[in-house]
RNA sequence: GGUCGCGUGGCCGAGGGGCUUAGGCACCGGUCUGCAAAACCGGUUACGGCGGUUCGAAUCCGCCCGCGACCUCCA
C-alpha cells in the first residue's frame, strides 16, 4: 500500500498524514456512552464511524489498541433541580441499584452494536472502576499547581493554565469570551472563576454514588475519566482521540487542559470528531417527539418510521455520508439505502458465480487504487461507495454476459470486495434463518423445476400460479436464460 | 448575542475556480422476457438569495436568508 492515510485533525482543522508514534502500534480512544438509557442514533454514528477507522487501521496492518469508555458515574442532570447524579436519579425512580441500571444499559448497548457489526473495542473501561486513577490524576494536577480545593471539591484553575497554555484551543474559544458569556449558575461561589471546572466534586448526603477521597466523599469531575483512562491504557501521548462534535467544548478542551497540566505536554496527537445526526431535518430530542432508539429502528415501532430497518441498513446509511457531514435520517432515505445495500450484497454473491472470459473489461488495479484513495482521503466513504457501485455494475454485466472478466481478475475482484465491503465497511448479509433452511431450499428448487416444466409446455397459468403463490410466501422468483433464480425476501 | 459548521437535482449524498455524466434511490424510454422481476443501456431534474473578484464560480470574498452543534457543570 503505497498511498498514505490522511485524517482530519480537529486541532489543526486540516487533513494530516497519519503517522503513529510507535508503528505498528496505534492507540485509539473514543468517548463511549453514558449508560442511563437505550442507545439511539446519536450513539450509532460515533460507534460506526470509529469502527470504520478501527477496521481500516487493522486492514492497513496496524496493531490497534482501541479503548472506548463506559460512563457509569458522576454526571449531573442539567435540567434537574438538585444536580443529582444521572444514574442515581433513575435508579431511585425504578427502585434498583445504580449499578444495575448501568449494567442493564451497557448490555443493551453492546447488543445493539453487535447487531450493527461494530467490532468490540479491546478495552472498555468503566469510570466507576477507575476512581483511584482519577484521584491520582487530581493529586497530580494539584501538585503541579493547576488545581485548588474549595469546600471539599477540587477545581481546575483555568486562568492559571491559560497563562502558560491555550485553554480552548480545540473549540476556538478564548478565556475572555468565556468570561463574558458565562451564565450565572448556582454553586459558582466555590470557584475562583466561573469557567473553572470540577476535578472532584463533593457529594451531597443523598447522592448515592460516592467514594472517599482526601478532599471529601464525592465523585470525579466529568472530564476526568477520559483523561485518566486513556493515559492508563494508551500511555502519554497517544495517537487518536475520537468522539462526537458536541463533545469538543467543554469536554475535550478540558481533557486537553487536564492532561497537559498533569503531564506537562499534550496527550493527543490527532483529534477526530464525527458530525451530528438529525431526523427529518430536525435535531433529535425527546421533547420534539423524534427521539428514536436503535431498537425502534430495528422493529419499526415509531410513528416517524414506515417500516422496520435492519441494523445493517442503519450501518450502510451512516457510512453513505461522510462522517464529518451532518446526517439526516428519514424513512424515505433509509428505504433508498436498503435497496442500495441489497444491490451491493447481491453483487458479492454473484462474484462467486462468474464465468471467466478472455480478458477483463474493467481495470481492477485501477479500481483498487481508487478505493484506497477514497479511504485514505479522511475516510471518504461516499466516494468509496461510488467506486464500489461501479464495480457492481461491472459484476452484473459479466453475469449477464454483457462484459467479460479474466480468470485471474475474478480472484482480484473477490479480494477487493472482501477487503472493502466486508472487512473495512463491515457490511454483511444478516443471517437469515440459516439452520433448517436446507430442506426449504431443496423444496423450493423442486417446485421451481416443476414450474420450468410447465413453462416448457406453455402452461403459463400454472407457472404464474406457482410464482405468485411463492411470492406470497416471501420467495421471489426470477427467470433467467438457463432457468431460474430465487431468493427469500427480507423480513 | 458569541464561536464553529452546513445549505447541491424529486429524495439521500460526494466534489470543490474551467474538463467529475460522482454514486445510491425514484421517475421516463430501450434491451432481455410468454408475462413479470432482476440486470444492463440511455434520459430528465443541481449547486439557498443578492452582490463582488476572475477570461471563467456550484467551487474564492462580502452581505442576507435558512439549518445545526457548542457557549461550564447534560456523553
PDB file of C-alpha atoms in Angstrom, chain A residues 209-330:
ATOM      1  CA  UNK A 209     -22.721   7.125  44.067  1.00  0.00           C
ATOM      2  CA  UNK A 210     -19.839   8.476  46.072  1.00  0.00           C
ATOM      3  CA  UNK A 211     -16.369   7.489  47.073  1.00  0.00           C
ATOM      4  CA  UNK A 212     -13.990   8.552  49.830  1.00  0.00           C
ATOM      5  CA  UNK A 213     -11.123  10.824  48.852  1.00  0.00           C
ATOM      6  CA  UNK A 214      -8.620  13.125  50.578  1.00  0.00           C
ATOM      7  CA  UNK A 215     -10.926  16.053  49.819  1.00  0.00           C
ATOM      8  CA  UNK A 216     -14.403  14.741  50.523  1.00  0.00           C
ATOM      9  CA  UNK A 217     -16.753  11.876  49.971  1.00  0.00           C
ATOM     10  CA  UNK A 218     -17.707  12.577  46.423  1.00  0.00           C
ATOM     11  CA  UNK A 219     -17.242  11.699  42.790  1.00  0.00           C
ATOM     12  CA  UNK A 220     -14.884  12.597  39.965  1.00  0.00           C
ATOM     13  CA  UNK A 221     -15.497  15.531  37.649  1.00  0.00           C
ATOM     14  CA  UNK A 222     -16.880  14.882  34.203  1.00  0.00           C
ATOM     15  CA  UNK A 223     -13.913  15.270  32.034  1.00  0.00           C
ATOM     16  CA  UNK A 224     -11.514  13.364  34.194  1.00  0.00           C
ATOM     17  CA  UNK A 225     -12.376   9.789  33.359  1.00  0.00           C
ATOM     18  CA  UNK A 226     -11.307  10.021  29.739  1.00  0.00           C
ATOM     19  CA  UNK A 227      -8.005  11.651  30.625  1.00  0.00           C
ATOM     20  CA  UNK A 228      -7.247   9.154  33.359  1.00  0.00           C
ATOM     21  CA  UNK A 229      -8.260   6.051  31.441  1.00  0.00           C
ATOM     22  CA  UNK A 230      -6.696   6.996  28.130  1.00  0.00           C
ATOM     23  CA  UNK A 231      -3.404   7.652  29.879  1.00  0.00           C
ATOM     24  CA  UNK A 232      -3.632   4.417  31.801  1.00  0.00           C
ATOM     25  CA  UNK A 233      -4.231   2.200  28.782  1.00  0.00           C
ATOM     26  CA  UNK A 234      -2.644   4.072  25.910  1.00  0.00           C
ATOM     27  CA  UNK A 235       0.179   5.974  27.538  1.00  0.00           C
ATOM     28  CA  UNK A 236       1.118   9.558  27.029  1.00  0.00           C
ATOM     29  CA  UNK A 237       0.883  10.911  24.466  1.00  0.00           C
ATOM     30  CA  UNK A 238      -1.246   8.608  22.332  1.00  0.00           C
ATOM     31  CA  UNK A 239      -2.335   8.707  18.715  1.00  0.00           C
ATOM     32  CA  UNK A 240      -6.029   9.300  18.127  1.00  0.00           C
ATOM     33  CA  UNK A 241      -8.866  10.530  20.269  1.00  0.00           C
ATOM     34  CA  UNK A 242     -12.342  10.487  18.776  1.00  0.00           C
ATOM     35  CA  UNK A 243     -15.873  11.453  19.679  1.00  0.00           C
ATOM     36  CA  UNK A 244     -18.875  13.456  18.612  1.00  0.00           C
ATOM     37  CA  UNK A 245     -18.578  17.096  17.637  1.00  0.00           C
ATOM     38  CA  UNK A 246     -20.793  18.039  20.531  1.00  0.00           C
ATOM     39  CA  UNK A 247     -18.023  16.992  22.886  1.00  0.00           C
ATOM     40  CA  UNK A 248     -15.441  19.423  21.600  1.00  0.00           C
ATOM     41  CA  UNK A 249     -16.377  22.012  24.153  1.00  0.00           C
ATOM     42  CA  UNK A 250     -16.085  21.784  27.033  1.00  0.00           C
ATOM     43  CA  UNK A 251     -15.295  18.090  27.328  1.00  0.00           C
ATOM     44  CA  UNK A 252     -12.327  17.737  25.026  1.00  0.00           C
ATOM     45  CA  UNK A 253     -10.883  21.150  25.708  1.00  0.00           C
ATOM     46  CA  UNK A 254     -10.936  20.260  29.386  1.00  0.00           C
ATOM     47  CA  UNK A 255      -9.297  16.932  28.693  1.00  0.00           C
ATOM     48  CA  UNK A 256      -6.508  18.724  26.884  1.00  0.00           C
ATOM     49  CA  UNK A 257      -6.053  21.107  29.800  1.00  0.00           C
ATOM     50  CA  UNK A 258      -6.058  18.355  32.419  1.00  0.00           C
ATOM     51  CA  UNK A 259      -3.622  16.120  30.629  1.00  0.00           C
ATOM     52  CA  UNK A 260      -1.326  18.961  29.761  1.00  0.00           C
ATOM     53  CA  UNK A 261      -1.374  20.180  33.344  1.00  0.00           C
ATOM     54  CA  UNK A 262      -0.696  16.721  34.712  1.00  0.00           C
ATOM     55  CA  UNK A 263       1.878  15.548  32.179  1.00  0.00           C
ATOM     56  CA  UNK A 264       3.450  18.775  31.018  1.00  0.00           C
ATOM     57  CA  UNK A 265       2.565  18.187  27.401  1.00  0.00           C
ATOM     58  CA  UNK A 266      -0.480  17.474  25.331  1.00  0.00           C
ATOM     59  CA  UNK A 267      -1.691  13.925  25.320  1.00  0.00           C
ATOM     60  CA  UNK A 268      -3.478  13.564  21.998  1.00  0.00           C
ATOM     61  CA  UNK A 269      -1.845  13.740  18.606  1.00  0.00           C
ATOM     62  CA  UNK A 270      -4.905  13.565  16.358  1.00  0.00           C
ATOM     63  CA  UNK A 271      -8.400  14.621  17.374  1.00  0.00           C
ATOM     64  CA  UNK A 272     -11.248  13.307  15.244  1.00  0.00           C
ATOM     65  CA  UNK A 273     -14.895  14.275  15.515  1.00  0.00           C
ATOM     66  CA  UNK A 274     -17.965  12.929  13.802  1.00  0.00           C
ATOM     67  CA  UNK A 275     -20.819  15.237  12.916  1.00  0.00           C
ATOM     68  CA  UNK A 276     -24.281  15.044  14.406  1.00  0.00           C
ATOM     69  CA  UNK A 277     -27.469  13.291  13.422  1.00  0.00           C
ATOM     70  CA  UNK A 278     -30.793  14.860  12.569  1.00  0.00           C
ATOM     71  CA  UNK A 279     -34.173  13.279  11.959  1.00  0.00           C
ATOM     72  CA  UNK A 280     -36.198  14.630   9.056  1.00  0.00           C
ATOM     73  CA  UNK A 281     -34.160  17.798   9.211  1.00  0.00           C
ATOM     74  CA  UNK A 282     -34.639  18.367  12.896  1.00  0.00           C
ATOM     75  CA  UNK A 283     -32.299  17.725  15.712  1.00  0.00           C
ATOM     76  CA  UNK A 284     -33.184  14.712  17.736  1.00  0.00           C
ATOM     77  CA  UNK A 285     -34.687  15.384  21.102  1.00  0.00           C
ATOM     78  CA  UNK A 286     -37.146  13.861  23.480  1.00  0.00           C
ATOM     79  CA  UNK A 287     -39.264  16.997  23.523  1.00  0.00           C
ATOM     80  CA  UNK A 288     -39.528  17.022  19.726  1.00  0.00           C
ATOM     81  CA  UNK A 289     -41.043  13.533  19.626  1.00  0.00           C
ATOM     82  CA  UNK A 290     -38.463  12.415  17.132  1.00  0.00           C
ATOM     83  CA  UNK A 291     -36.227  10.610  19.542  1.00  0.00           C
ATOM     84  CA  UNK A 292     -35.767   7.173  18.014  1.00  0.00           C
ATOM     85  CA  UNK A 293     -33.829   4.396  19.683  1.00  0.00           C
ATOM     86  CA  UNK A 294     -31.967   1.774  17.710  1.00  0.00           C
ATOM     87  CA  UNK A 295     -34.390  -0.877  18.879  1.00  0.00           C
ATOM     88  CA  UNK A 296     -37.235   1.191  17.457  1.00  0.00           C
ATOM     89  CA  UNK A 297     -35.462   1.373  14.109  1.00  0.00           C
ATOM     90  CA  UNK A 298     -34.979  -2.361  14.132  1.00  0.00           C
ATOM     91  CA  UNK A 299     -38.627  -3.018  14.981  1.00  0.00           C
ATOM     92  CA  UNK A 300     -40.184  -0.132  13.049  1.00  0.00           C
ATOM     93  CA  UNK A 301     -42.126   0.751  16.167  1.00  0.00           C
ATOM     94  CA  UNK A 302     -42.174   4.537  15.882  1.00  0.00           C
ATOM     95  CA  UNK A 303     -44.598   6.969  14.299  1.00  0.00           C
ATOM     96  CA  UNK A 304     -41.924   8.501  12.079  1.00  0.00           C
ATOM     97  CA  UNK A 305     -40.989   5.149  10.565  1.00  0.00           C
ATOM     98  CA  UNK A 306     -42.963   3.492   7.788  1.00  0.00           C
ATOM     99  CA  UNK A 307     -41.328   0.178   8.464  1.00  0.00           C
ATOM    100  CA  UNK A 308     -38.524  -1.562  10.287  1.00  0.00           C
ATOM    101  CA  UNK A 309     -34.940  -1.077   9.166  1.00  0.00           C
ATOM    102  CA  UNK A 310     -32.280  -3.653   9.730  1.00  0.00           C
ATOM    103  CA  UNK A 311     -29.157  -2.873  11.727  1.00  0.00           C
ATOM    104  CA  UNK A 312     -27.104  -3.329   8.587  1.00  0.00           C
ATOM    105  CA  UNK A 313     -29.243  -0.762   6.772  1.00  0.00           C
ATOM    106  CA  UNK A 314     -28.591   1.728   9.552  1.00  0.00           C
ATOM    107  CA  UNK A 315     -24.900   0.987   9.274  1.00  0.00           C
ATOM    108  CA  UNK A 316     -24.870   1.335   5.497  1.00  0.00           C
ATOM    109  CA  UNK A 317     -26.858   4.541   5.656  1.00  0.00           C
ATOM    110  CA  UNK A 318     -24.487   6.003   8.220  1.00  0.00           C
ATOM    111  CA  UNK A 319     -21.487   5.165   6.069  1.00  0.00           C
ATOM    112  CA  UNK A 320     -23.072   6.590   2.938  1.00  0.00           C
ATOM    113  CA  UNK A 321     -22.437  10.072   4.268  1.00  0.00           C
ATOM    114  CA  UNK A 322     -19.015  11.370   5.158  1.00  0.00           C
ATOM    115  CA  UNK A 323     -18.501  11.215   8.909  1.00  0.00           C
ATOM    116  CA  UNK A 324     -17.864  14.959   9.192  1.00  0.00           C
ATOM    117  CA  UNK A 325     -21.107  15.900   7.444  1.00  0.00           C
ATOM    118  CA  UNK A 326     -24.407  16.097   9.235  1.00  0.00           C
ATOM    119  CA  UNK A 327     -26.541  13.038   8.622  1.00  0.00           C
ATOM    120  CA  UNK A 328     -30.275  13.317   8.210  1.00  0.00           C
ATOM    121  CA  UNK A 329     -32.430  10.270   8.821  1.00  0.00           C
ATOM    122  CA  UNK A 330     -35.791   9.818   7.172  1.00  0.00           C
TER     123      UNK A 330
END
